[in-house]
Coordinates of C-alpha atoms and ligand atoms in Angstrom, one line a residue:
X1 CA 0.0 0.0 0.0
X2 CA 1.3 3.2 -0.5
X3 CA -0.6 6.8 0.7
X4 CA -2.6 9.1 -1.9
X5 CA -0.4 11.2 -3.6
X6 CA -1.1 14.9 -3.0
X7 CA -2.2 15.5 -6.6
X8 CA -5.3 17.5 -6.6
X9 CA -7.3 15.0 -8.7
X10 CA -10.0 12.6 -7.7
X11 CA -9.9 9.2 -5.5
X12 CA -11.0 6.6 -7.6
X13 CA -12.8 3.6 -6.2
X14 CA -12.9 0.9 -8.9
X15 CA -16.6 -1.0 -8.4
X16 CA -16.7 -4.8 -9.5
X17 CA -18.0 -7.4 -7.2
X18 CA -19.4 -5.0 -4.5
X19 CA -21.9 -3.0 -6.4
X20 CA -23.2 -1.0 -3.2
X21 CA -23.1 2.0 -1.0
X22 CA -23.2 0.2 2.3
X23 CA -20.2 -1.9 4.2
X24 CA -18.4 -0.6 0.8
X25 CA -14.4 -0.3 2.1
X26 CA -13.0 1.0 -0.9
X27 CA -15.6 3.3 -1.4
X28 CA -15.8 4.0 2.9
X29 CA -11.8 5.3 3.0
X30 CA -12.3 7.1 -0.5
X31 CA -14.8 9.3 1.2
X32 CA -13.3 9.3 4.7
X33 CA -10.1 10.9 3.0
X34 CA -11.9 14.0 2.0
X35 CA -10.8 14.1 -1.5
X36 CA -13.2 13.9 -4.2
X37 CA -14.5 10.7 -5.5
X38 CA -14.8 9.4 -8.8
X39 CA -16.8 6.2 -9.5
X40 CA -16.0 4.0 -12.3
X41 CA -17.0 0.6 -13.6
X42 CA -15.1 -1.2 -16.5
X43 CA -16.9 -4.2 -18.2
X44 CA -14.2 -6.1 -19.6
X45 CA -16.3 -9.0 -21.4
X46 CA -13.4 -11.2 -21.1
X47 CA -11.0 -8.9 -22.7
X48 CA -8.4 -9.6 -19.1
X49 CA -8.8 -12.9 -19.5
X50 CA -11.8 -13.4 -17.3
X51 CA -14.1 -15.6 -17.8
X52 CA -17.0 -13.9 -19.5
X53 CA -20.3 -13.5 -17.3
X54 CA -23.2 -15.8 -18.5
X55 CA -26.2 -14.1 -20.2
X56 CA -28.3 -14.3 -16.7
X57 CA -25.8 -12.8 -15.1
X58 CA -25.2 -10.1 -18.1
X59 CA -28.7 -8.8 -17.0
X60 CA -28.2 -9.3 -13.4
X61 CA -25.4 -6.7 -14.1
X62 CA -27.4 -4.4 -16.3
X63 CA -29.8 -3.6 -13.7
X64 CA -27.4 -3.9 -10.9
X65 CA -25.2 -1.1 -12.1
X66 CA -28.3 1.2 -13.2
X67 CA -29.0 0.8 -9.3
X68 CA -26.0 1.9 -8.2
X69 CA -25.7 4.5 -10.8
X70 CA -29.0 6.2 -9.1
X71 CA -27.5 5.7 -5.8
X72 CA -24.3 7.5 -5.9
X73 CA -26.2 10.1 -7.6
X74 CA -28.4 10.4 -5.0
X75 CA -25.6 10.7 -2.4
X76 CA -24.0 13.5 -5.1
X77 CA -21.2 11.4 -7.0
X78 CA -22.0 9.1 -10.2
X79 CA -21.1 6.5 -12.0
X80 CA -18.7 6.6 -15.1
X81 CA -18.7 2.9 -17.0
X82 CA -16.2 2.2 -19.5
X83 CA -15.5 -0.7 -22.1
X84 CA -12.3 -2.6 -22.4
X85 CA -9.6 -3.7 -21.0
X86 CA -9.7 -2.7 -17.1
X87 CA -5.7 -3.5 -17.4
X88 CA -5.2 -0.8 -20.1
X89 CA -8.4 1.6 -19.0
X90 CA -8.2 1.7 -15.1
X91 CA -4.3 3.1 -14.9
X92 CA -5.0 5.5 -18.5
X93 CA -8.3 6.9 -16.7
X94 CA -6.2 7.5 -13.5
X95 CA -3.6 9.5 -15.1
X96 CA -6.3 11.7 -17.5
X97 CA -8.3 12.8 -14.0
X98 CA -5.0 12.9 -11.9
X99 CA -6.0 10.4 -9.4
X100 CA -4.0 10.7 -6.2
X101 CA -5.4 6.8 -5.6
X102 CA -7.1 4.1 -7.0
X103 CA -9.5 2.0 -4.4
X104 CA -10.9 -1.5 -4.9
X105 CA -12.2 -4.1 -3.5
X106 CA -10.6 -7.4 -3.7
X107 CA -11.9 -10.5 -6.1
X108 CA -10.0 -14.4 -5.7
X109 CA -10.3 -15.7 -9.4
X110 CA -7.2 -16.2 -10.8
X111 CA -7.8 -13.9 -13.7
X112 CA -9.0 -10.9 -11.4
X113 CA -6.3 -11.4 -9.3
X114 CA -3.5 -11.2 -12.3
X115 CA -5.7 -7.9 -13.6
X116 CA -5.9 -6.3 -10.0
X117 CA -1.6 -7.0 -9.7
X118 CA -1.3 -5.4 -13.5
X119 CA -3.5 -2.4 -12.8
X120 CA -1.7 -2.1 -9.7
X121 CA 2.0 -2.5 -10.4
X122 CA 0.8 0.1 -13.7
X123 CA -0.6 2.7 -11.3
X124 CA 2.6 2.5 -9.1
X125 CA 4.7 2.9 -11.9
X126 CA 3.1 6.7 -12.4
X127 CA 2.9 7.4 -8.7
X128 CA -0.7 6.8 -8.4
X129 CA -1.2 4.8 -5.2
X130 CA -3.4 1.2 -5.0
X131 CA -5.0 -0.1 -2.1
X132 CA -7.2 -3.2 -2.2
X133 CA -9.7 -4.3 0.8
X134 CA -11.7 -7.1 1.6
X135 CA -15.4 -6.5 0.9
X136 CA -16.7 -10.1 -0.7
X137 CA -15.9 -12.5 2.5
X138 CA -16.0 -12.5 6.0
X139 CA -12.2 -14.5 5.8
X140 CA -9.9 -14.3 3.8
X141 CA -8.8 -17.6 2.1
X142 CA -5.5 -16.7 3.9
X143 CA -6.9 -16.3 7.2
X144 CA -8.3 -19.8 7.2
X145 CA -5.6 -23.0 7.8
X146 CA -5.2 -25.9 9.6
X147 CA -2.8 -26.5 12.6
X148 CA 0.4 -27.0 10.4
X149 CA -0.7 -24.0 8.5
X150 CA -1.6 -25.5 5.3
X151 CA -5.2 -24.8 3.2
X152 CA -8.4 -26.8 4.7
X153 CA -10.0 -29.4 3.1
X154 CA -12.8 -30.4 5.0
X155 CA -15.9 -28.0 5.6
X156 CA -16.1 -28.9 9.2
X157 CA -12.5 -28.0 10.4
X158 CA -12.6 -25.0 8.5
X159 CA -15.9 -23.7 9.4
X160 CA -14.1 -24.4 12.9
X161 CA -11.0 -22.6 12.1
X162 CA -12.6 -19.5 10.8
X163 CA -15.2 -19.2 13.6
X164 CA -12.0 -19.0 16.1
X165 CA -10.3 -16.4 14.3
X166 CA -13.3 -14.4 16.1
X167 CA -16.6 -12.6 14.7
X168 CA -16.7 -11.1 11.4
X169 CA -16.3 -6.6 11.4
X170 CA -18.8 -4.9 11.5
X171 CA -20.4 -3.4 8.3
X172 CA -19.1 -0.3 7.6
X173 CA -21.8 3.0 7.4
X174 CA -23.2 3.6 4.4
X175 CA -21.9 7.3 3.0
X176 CA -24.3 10.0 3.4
X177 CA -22.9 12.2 1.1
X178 CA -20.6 11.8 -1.2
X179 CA -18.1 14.9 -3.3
X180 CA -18.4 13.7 -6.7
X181 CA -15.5 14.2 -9.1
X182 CA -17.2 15.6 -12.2
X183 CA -16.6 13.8 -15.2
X184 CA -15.2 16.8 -17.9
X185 CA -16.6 16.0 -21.6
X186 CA -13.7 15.2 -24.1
X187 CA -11.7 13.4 -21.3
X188 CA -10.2 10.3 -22.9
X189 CA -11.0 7.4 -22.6
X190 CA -14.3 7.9 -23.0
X191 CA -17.4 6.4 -20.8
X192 CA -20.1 4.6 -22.1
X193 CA -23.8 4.6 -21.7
X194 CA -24.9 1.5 -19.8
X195 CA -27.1 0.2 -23.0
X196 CA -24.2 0.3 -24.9
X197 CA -22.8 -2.7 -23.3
X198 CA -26.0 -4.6 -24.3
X199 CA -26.1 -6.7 -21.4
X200 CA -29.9 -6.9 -21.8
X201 CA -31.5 -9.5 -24.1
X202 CA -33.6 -7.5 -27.0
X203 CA -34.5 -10.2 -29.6
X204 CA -36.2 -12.3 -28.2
X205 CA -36.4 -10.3 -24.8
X206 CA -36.4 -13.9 -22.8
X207 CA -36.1 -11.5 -19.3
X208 CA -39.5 -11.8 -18.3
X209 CA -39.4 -14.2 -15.8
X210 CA -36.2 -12.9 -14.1
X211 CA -38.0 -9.5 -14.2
X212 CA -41.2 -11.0 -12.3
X213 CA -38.7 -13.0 -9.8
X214 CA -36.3 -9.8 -8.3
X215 CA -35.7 -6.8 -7.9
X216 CA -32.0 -6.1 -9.0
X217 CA -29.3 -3.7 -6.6
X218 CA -29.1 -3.0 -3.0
X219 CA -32.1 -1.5 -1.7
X220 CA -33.5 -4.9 -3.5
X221 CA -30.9 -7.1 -1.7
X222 CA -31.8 -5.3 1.6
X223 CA -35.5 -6.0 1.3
X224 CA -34.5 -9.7 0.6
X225 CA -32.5 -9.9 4.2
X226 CA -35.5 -7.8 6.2
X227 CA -38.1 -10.5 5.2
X228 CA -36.2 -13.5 5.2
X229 CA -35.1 -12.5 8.7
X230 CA -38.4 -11.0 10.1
X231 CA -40.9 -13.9 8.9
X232 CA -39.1 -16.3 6.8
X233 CA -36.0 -17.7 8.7
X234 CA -37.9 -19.3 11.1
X235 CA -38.0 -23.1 10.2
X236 CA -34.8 -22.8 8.4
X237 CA -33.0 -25.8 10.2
X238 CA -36.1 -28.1 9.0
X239 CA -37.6 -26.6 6.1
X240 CA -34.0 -25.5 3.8
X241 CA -34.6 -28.5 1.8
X242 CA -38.0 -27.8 0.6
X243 CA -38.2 -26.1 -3.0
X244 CA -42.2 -25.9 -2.4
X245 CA -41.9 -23.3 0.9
X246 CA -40.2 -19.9 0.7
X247 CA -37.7 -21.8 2.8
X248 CA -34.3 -20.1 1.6
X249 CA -33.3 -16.4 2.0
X250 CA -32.6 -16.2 -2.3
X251 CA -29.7 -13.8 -1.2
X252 CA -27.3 -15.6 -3.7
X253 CA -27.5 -13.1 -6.7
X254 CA -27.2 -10.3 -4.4
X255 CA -23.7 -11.8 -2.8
X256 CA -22.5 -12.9 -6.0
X257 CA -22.7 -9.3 -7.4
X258 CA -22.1 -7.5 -4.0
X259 CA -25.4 -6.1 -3.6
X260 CA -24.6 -7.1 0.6
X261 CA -22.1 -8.0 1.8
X262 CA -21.4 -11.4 3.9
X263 CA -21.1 -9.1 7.1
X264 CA -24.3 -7.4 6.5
X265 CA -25.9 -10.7 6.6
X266 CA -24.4 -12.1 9.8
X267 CA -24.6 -9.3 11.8
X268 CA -28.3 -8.1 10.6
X269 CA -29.1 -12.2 11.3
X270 CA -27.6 -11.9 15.1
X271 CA -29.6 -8.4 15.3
X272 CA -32.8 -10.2 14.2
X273 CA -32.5 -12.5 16.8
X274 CA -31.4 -10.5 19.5
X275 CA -33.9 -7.8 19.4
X276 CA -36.4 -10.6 18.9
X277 CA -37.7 -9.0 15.7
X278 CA -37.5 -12.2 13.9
X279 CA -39.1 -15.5 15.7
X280 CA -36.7 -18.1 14.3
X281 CA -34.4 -20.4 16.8
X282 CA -30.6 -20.2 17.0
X283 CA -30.4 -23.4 15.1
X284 CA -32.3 -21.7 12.4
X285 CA -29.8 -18.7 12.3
X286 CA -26.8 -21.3 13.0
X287 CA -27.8 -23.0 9.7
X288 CA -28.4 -20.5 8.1
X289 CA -25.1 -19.1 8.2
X290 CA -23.1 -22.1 7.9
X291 CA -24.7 -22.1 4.4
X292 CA -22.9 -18.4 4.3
X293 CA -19.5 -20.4 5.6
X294 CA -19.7 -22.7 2.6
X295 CA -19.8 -19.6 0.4
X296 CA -16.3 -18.9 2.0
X297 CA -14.9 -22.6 2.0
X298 CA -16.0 -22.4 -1.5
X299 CA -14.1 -19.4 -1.8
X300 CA -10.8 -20.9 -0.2
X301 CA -11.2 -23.3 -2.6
X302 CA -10.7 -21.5 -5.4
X303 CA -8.2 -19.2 -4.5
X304 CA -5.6 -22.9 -4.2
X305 CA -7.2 -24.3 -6.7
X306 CA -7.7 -21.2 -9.7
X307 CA -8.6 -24.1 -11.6
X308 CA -11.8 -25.4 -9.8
X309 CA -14.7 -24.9 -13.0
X310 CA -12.1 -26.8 -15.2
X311 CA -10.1 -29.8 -13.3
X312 CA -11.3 -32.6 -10.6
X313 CA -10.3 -31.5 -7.5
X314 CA -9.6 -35.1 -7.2
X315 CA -7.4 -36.0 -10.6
X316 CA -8.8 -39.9 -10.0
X317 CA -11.6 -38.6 -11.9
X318 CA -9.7 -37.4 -14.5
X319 CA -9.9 -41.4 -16.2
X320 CA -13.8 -41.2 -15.7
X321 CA -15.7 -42.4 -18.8
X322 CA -17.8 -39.6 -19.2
X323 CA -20.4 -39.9 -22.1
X324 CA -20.9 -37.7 -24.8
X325 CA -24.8 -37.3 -25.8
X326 CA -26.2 -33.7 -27.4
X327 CA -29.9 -35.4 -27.4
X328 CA -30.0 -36.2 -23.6
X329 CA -28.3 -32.6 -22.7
X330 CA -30.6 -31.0 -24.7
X331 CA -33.8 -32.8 -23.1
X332 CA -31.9 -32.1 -19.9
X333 CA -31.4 -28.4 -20.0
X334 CA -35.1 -28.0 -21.5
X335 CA -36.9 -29.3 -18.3
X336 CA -37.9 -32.5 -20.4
X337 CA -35.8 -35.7 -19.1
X338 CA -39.3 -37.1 -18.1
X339 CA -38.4 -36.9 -14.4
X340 CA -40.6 -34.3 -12.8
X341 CA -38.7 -33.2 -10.2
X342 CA -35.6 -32.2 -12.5
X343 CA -37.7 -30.9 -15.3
X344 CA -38.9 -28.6 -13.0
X345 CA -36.2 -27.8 -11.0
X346 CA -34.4 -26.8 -14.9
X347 CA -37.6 -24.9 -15.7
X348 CA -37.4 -22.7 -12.4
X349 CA -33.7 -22.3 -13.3
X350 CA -34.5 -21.2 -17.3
X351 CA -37.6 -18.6 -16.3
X352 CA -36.2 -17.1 -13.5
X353 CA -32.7 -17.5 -13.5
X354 CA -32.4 -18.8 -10.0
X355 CA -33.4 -23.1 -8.4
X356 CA -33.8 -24.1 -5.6
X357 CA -30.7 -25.9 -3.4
X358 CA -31.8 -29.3 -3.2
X359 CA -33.0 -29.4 -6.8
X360 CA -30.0 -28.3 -8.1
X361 CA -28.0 -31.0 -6.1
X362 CA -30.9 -33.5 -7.5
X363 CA -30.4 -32.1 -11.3
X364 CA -26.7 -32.0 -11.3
X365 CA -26.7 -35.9 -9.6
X366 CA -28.9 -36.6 -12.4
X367 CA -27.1 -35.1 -15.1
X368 CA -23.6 -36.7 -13.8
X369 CA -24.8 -40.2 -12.9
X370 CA -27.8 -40.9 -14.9
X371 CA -26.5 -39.6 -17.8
X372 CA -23.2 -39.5 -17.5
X373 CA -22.2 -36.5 -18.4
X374 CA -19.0 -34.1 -17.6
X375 CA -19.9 -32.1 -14.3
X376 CA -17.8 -29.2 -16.5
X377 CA -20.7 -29.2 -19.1
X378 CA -23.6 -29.1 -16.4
X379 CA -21.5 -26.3 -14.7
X380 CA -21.1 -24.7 -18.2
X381 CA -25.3 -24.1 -18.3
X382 CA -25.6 -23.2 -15.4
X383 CA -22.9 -20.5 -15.7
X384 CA -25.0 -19.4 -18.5
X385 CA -28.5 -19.2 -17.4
X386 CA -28.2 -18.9 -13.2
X387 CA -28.6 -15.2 -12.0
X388 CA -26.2 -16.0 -9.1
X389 CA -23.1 -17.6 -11.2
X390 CA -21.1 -18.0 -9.4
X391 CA -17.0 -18.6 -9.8
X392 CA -16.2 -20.4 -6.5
X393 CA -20.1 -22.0 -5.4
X394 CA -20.8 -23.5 -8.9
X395 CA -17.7 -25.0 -9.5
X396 CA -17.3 -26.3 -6.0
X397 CA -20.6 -27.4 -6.0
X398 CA -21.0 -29.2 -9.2
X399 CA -17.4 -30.9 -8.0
X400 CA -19.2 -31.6 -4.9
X401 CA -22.1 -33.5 -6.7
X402 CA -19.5 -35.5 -8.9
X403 CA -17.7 -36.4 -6.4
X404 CA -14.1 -35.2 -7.3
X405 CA -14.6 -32.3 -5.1
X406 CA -13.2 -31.3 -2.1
X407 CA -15.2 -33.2 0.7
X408 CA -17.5 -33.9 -1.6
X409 CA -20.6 -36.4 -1.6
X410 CA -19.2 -39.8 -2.7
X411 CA -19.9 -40.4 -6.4
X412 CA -21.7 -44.0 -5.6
X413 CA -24.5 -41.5 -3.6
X414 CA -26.8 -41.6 -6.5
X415 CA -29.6 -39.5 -5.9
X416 CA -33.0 -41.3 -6.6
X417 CA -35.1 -38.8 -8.6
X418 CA -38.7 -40.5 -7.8
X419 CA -38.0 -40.3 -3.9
X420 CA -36.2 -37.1 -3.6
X421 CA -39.2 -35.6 -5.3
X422 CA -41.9 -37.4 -2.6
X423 CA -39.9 -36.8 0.2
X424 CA -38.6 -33.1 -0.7
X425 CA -42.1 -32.6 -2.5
X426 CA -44.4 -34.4 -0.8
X427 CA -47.8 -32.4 -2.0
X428 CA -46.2 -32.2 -5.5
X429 CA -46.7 -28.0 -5.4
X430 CA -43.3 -27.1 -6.8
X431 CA -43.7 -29.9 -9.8
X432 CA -47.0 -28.5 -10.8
X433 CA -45.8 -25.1 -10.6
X434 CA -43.1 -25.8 -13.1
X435 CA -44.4 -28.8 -14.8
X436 CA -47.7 -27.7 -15.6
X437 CA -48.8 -30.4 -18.2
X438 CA -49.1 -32.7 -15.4
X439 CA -50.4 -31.0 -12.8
X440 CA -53.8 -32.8 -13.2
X441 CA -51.9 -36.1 -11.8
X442 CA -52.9 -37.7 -8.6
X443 CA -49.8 -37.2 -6.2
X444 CA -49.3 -41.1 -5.5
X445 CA -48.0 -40.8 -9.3
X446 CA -46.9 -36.9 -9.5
X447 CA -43.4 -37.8 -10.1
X448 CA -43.2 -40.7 -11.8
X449 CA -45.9 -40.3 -14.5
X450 CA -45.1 -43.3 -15.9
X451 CA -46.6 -45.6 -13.0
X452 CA -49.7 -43.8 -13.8
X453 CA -52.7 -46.4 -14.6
X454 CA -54.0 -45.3 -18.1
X455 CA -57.5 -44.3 -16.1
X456 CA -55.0 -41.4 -14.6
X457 CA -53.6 -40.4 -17.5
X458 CA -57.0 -39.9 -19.3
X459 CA -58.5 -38.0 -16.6
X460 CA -55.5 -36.1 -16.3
X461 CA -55.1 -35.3 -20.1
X462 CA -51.4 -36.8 -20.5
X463 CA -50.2 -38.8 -23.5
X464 CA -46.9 -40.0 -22.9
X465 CA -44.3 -39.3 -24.9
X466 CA -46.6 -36.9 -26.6
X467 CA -47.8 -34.0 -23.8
X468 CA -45.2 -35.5 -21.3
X469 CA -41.8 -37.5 -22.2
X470 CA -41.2 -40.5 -21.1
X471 CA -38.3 -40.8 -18.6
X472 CA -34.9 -40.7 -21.0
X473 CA -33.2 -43.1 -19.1
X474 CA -34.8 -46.2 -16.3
X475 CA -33.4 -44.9 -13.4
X476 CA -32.3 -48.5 -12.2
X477 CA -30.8 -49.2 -15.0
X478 CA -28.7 -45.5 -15.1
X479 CA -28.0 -45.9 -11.3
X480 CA -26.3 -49.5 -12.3
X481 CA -24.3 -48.1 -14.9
X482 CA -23.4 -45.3 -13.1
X483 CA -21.8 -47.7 -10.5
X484 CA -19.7 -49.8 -12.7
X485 CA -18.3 -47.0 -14.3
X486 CA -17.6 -45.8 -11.1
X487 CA -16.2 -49.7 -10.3
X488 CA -13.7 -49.2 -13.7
X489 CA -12.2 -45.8 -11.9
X490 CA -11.8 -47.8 -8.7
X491 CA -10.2 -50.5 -10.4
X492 CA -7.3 -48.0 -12.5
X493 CA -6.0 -45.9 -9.2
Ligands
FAD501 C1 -24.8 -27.9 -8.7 C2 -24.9 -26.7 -7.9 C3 -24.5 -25.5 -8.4 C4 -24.5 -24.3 -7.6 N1 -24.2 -23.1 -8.1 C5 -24.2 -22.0 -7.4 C6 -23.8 -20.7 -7.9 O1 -23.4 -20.6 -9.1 N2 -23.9 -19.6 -7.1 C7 -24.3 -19.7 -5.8 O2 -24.3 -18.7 -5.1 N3 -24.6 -20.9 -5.3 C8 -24.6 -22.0 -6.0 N4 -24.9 -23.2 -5.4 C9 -25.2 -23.3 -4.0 C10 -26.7 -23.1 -3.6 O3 -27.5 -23.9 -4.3 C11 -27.1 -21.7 -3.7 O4 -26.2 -20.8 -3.1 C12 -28.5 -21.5 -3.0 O5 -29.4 -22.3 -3.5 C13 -28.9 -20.0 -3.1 O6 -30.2 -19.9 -2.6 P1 -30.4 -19.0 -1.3 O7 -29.7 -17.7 -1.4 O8 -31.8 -19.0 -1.0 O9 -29.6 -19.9 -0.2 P2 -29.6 -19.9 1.4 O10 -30.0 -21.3 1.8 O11 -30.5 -18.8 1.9 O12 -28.1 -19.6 1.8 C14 -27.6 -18.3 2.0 C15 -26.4 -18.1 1.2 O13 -25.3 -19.1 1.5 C16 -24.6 -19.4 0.3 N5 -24.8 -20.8 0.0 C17 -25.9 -21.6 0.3 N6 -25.7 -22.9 0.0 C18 -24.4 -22.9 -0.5 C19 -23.6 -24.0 -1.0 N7 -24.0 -25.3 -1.1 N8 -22.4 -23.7 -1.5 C20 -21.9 -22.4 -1.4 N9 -22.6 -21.4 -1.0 C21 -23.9 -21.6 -0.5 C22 -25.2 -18.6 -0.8 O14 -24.4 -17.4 -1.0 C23 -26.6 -18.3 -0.3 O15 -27.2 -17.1 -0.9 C24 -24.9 -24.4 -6.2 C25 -25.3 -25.7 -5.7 C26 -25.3 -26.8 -6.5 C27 -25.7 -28.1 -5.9

């Protein structure tokens, strides 16, 4: 770190996974210093070697940064966005405005961390000074180690570990006011106008459903936390795993983009229950944020292993005989593998961008074991289409579900479609929401169709293979293959 120079030019905080006012600590010590404050986002599609955001998440962003735009106006600063490469724009747009500093918050991919070292080491170079802060975590990857010292590998011991390091800060007060540097016309490079970046789908708009489902940005995230805590939490501990109850906070676009912060959450969920505002038990609150703690062990994951959406965590798997079938992906991602629970599970996930925990864990099992397919590709759609994206929970997750992961769920745990839907669905509400077609079923039958006596499938106007497909694969016979595969990997280590 080195100390603002005294030029007379702006601070510049540099917004990209943090896209609020609140428990912001770049943006905090840029206002605490005094000096004006210029706001700028770059959108670097990929150019810094990043991986490019999916198309969900592309208009996640869109209306996340239109949010913040209005914000910071608000408080009496704005927002400049800019397109290219953040590597080559953030150090040129420092020297036009005579930044004293450049302020950011920190990111763990191993792209953004090259970019953030190049921007920085380029700023350095012409005096400008760099400081980074933690605003995406409550630990730092680093903070977190076993006995010897060494990276965790287990959930348990390091949820452990990183509870003993002591309680998380607290949030930081959102800026009241804010001296805006004003942008001067002609000052090269040049912003952008947010449309420009065409983050939005036009033809076809397919955004309706994602419209319907959230409300993008902070005061939207904030609204999220205030009812999940005041009249939703309670019941967590039992009821996380039910996709037909508002059972789950549906916070996760809102941390992926930095719309609240990890802090936010734990402290406003101890406040909750404290002041006895929200009815829930310490277990529910205790659950509640271990889920938050396997956000961060999915974080310390990636920052030792970069390569976590490409490589087995475990390299035994790296001899798996994964299958190659474009008909069966296809009838998987549409929502039509004949299995109701997944098809509707991947229809939540194509409407509104966003599925449930336990179906995704139930759609990924299927998509690995029944059909054996690459986790990589099922991590691929779902990079595409899921609204929270995420770099280190997908890929940890979907490694998780495969097995190769890091603590993962053994790959023989083969998740039976038919009873995860009766037992995690037991009224069949969440398949008839998303399966419509056979809503009309009588639930003994709901989610496996074709058990249905014919008399049930008149009344309930389904022609099989016609209205409704007919499971893709027997799930006996999958689940057997599945297993001896798994037997040939055994066999070669
Ligand atoms: C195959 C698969 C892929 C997934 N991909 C993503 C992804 O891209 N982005 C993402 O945020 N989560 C992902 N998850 C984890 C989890 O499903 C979602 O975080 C959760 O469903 C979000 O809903 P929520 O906010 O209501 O969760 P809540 O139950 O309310 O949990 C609160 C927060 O904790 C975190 N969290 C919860 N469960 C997990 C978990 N298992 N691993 C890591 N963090 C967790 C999330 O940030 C979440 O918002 C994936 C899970 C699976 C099985």
């Amino acid at each position: 770190m080195t100390s603002p120079s005294s030029a007379a030019g702006p601070i510049i905080v540099w917004f990209r996974d943090d896209l609020r006012l609140s428990d912001n600590p770049a943006l905090r010590k840029a206002v605490d210093s005094g000096a004006p404050v210029l706001c700028i986002y770059v959108f670097d599609d990929g150019l810094d070697g990043q991986r490019p955001l999916g198309a969900a998440s592309k208009w996640w962003l869109h209306g996340s940064l239109e949010h913040l735009a209005g914000e910071l106006e608000k408080a009496g600063a704005s927002l400049e966005v800019f397109k290219g490469s953040a590597i080559d724009f953030v150090p040129r747009i420092a020297k036009a405005v005579g930044a004293g500093a450049v302020y950011w918050n920190r990111r763990y991919t191993e792209a953004g961390i090259a970019v953030d070292k190049a921007v920085k080491q380029a700023l350095r170079e012409t005096d400008v000074a760099a400081e980074s802060f933690n605003g995406h975590l409550l630990y730092e990857p680093w903070e977190v180690t076993t006995k010897a010292g060494d990276p965790v590998k287990v959930f348990t011991p390091f949820w452990r570990a990183a509870r003993a390091t002591g309680d998380p800060a607290r949030p930081l007060p959102r800026p009241r006011t804010i001296e805006g540097w004003p942008w001067k016309k002609g000052t090269s490079p040049a912003p952008v106008k947010l449309a420009s970046l065409e983050l939005e789908p036009t033809k076809p708009d397919w955004a309706g459903g994602m419209r319907d489902a959230w409300t993008r940005g902070e005061a939207g995230a904030q609204e999220r936390l205030s009812t999940f805590l005041d009249s939703e939490m309670k019941g967590y501990a039992d009821n996380r795993n039910r996709p037909d109850m508002a059972s789950t906070s549906r916070l996760s676009p809102y941390l992926r983009f930095g719309e609240i912060s990890p802090r936010q959450v734990w402290h406003a969920g101890h406040a909750a229950l404290e002041s006895g505002r929200s009815d829930a038990g310490r277990d529910d609150l205790d659950k509640f944020l271990s889920e938050i703690g396997w956000r961060e062990f999915s974080y310390h994951l990636l920052f030792y292993n970069p390569d976590l959406a490409r490589r087995n965590f475990n390299a035994r798997f790296d001899a798996f005989p994964w299958k190659t079938d474009s008909r069966a992906l296809s009838a998987w991602e549409k929502g039509m593998t004949g299995y109701p629970i997944v098809d509707a599970g991947l229809r939540q996930l194509w409407t509104t961008g966003w599925m449930h925990n336990r179906v995704r864990m139930i759609v990924a099992s299927f998509l690995i074991k029944h059909l054996m397919l690459d986790w990589r590709v099922g991590e691929a759609w779902f990079w595409d289409t899921l609204v929270d994206a995420d770099p280190a929970n997908n890929a940890a997750s979907w490694q998780w579900v495969a097995g190769s992961g890091a603590d993962a769920a053994p790959y023989f745990r083969i998740f039976n479609p038919i009873g995860q839907g009766e037992k995690f669905d037991p009224k069949g509400d969440y398949v008839r929401q998303w399966v419509p077609e056979i809503a009309m079923l009588p639930d003994r039958v709901l989610h496996s169709p074709w058990t249905a006596a014919p008399h049930d499938l008149r009344r309930a106007n389904i022609e099989l293979g016609k209205t409704y497909p007919k499971p893709i694969v027997d799930h006996d016979d999958a689940r057997a293959r599945a297993l001896k595969a798994f037997e040939t990997l055994k066999s070669a280590a």
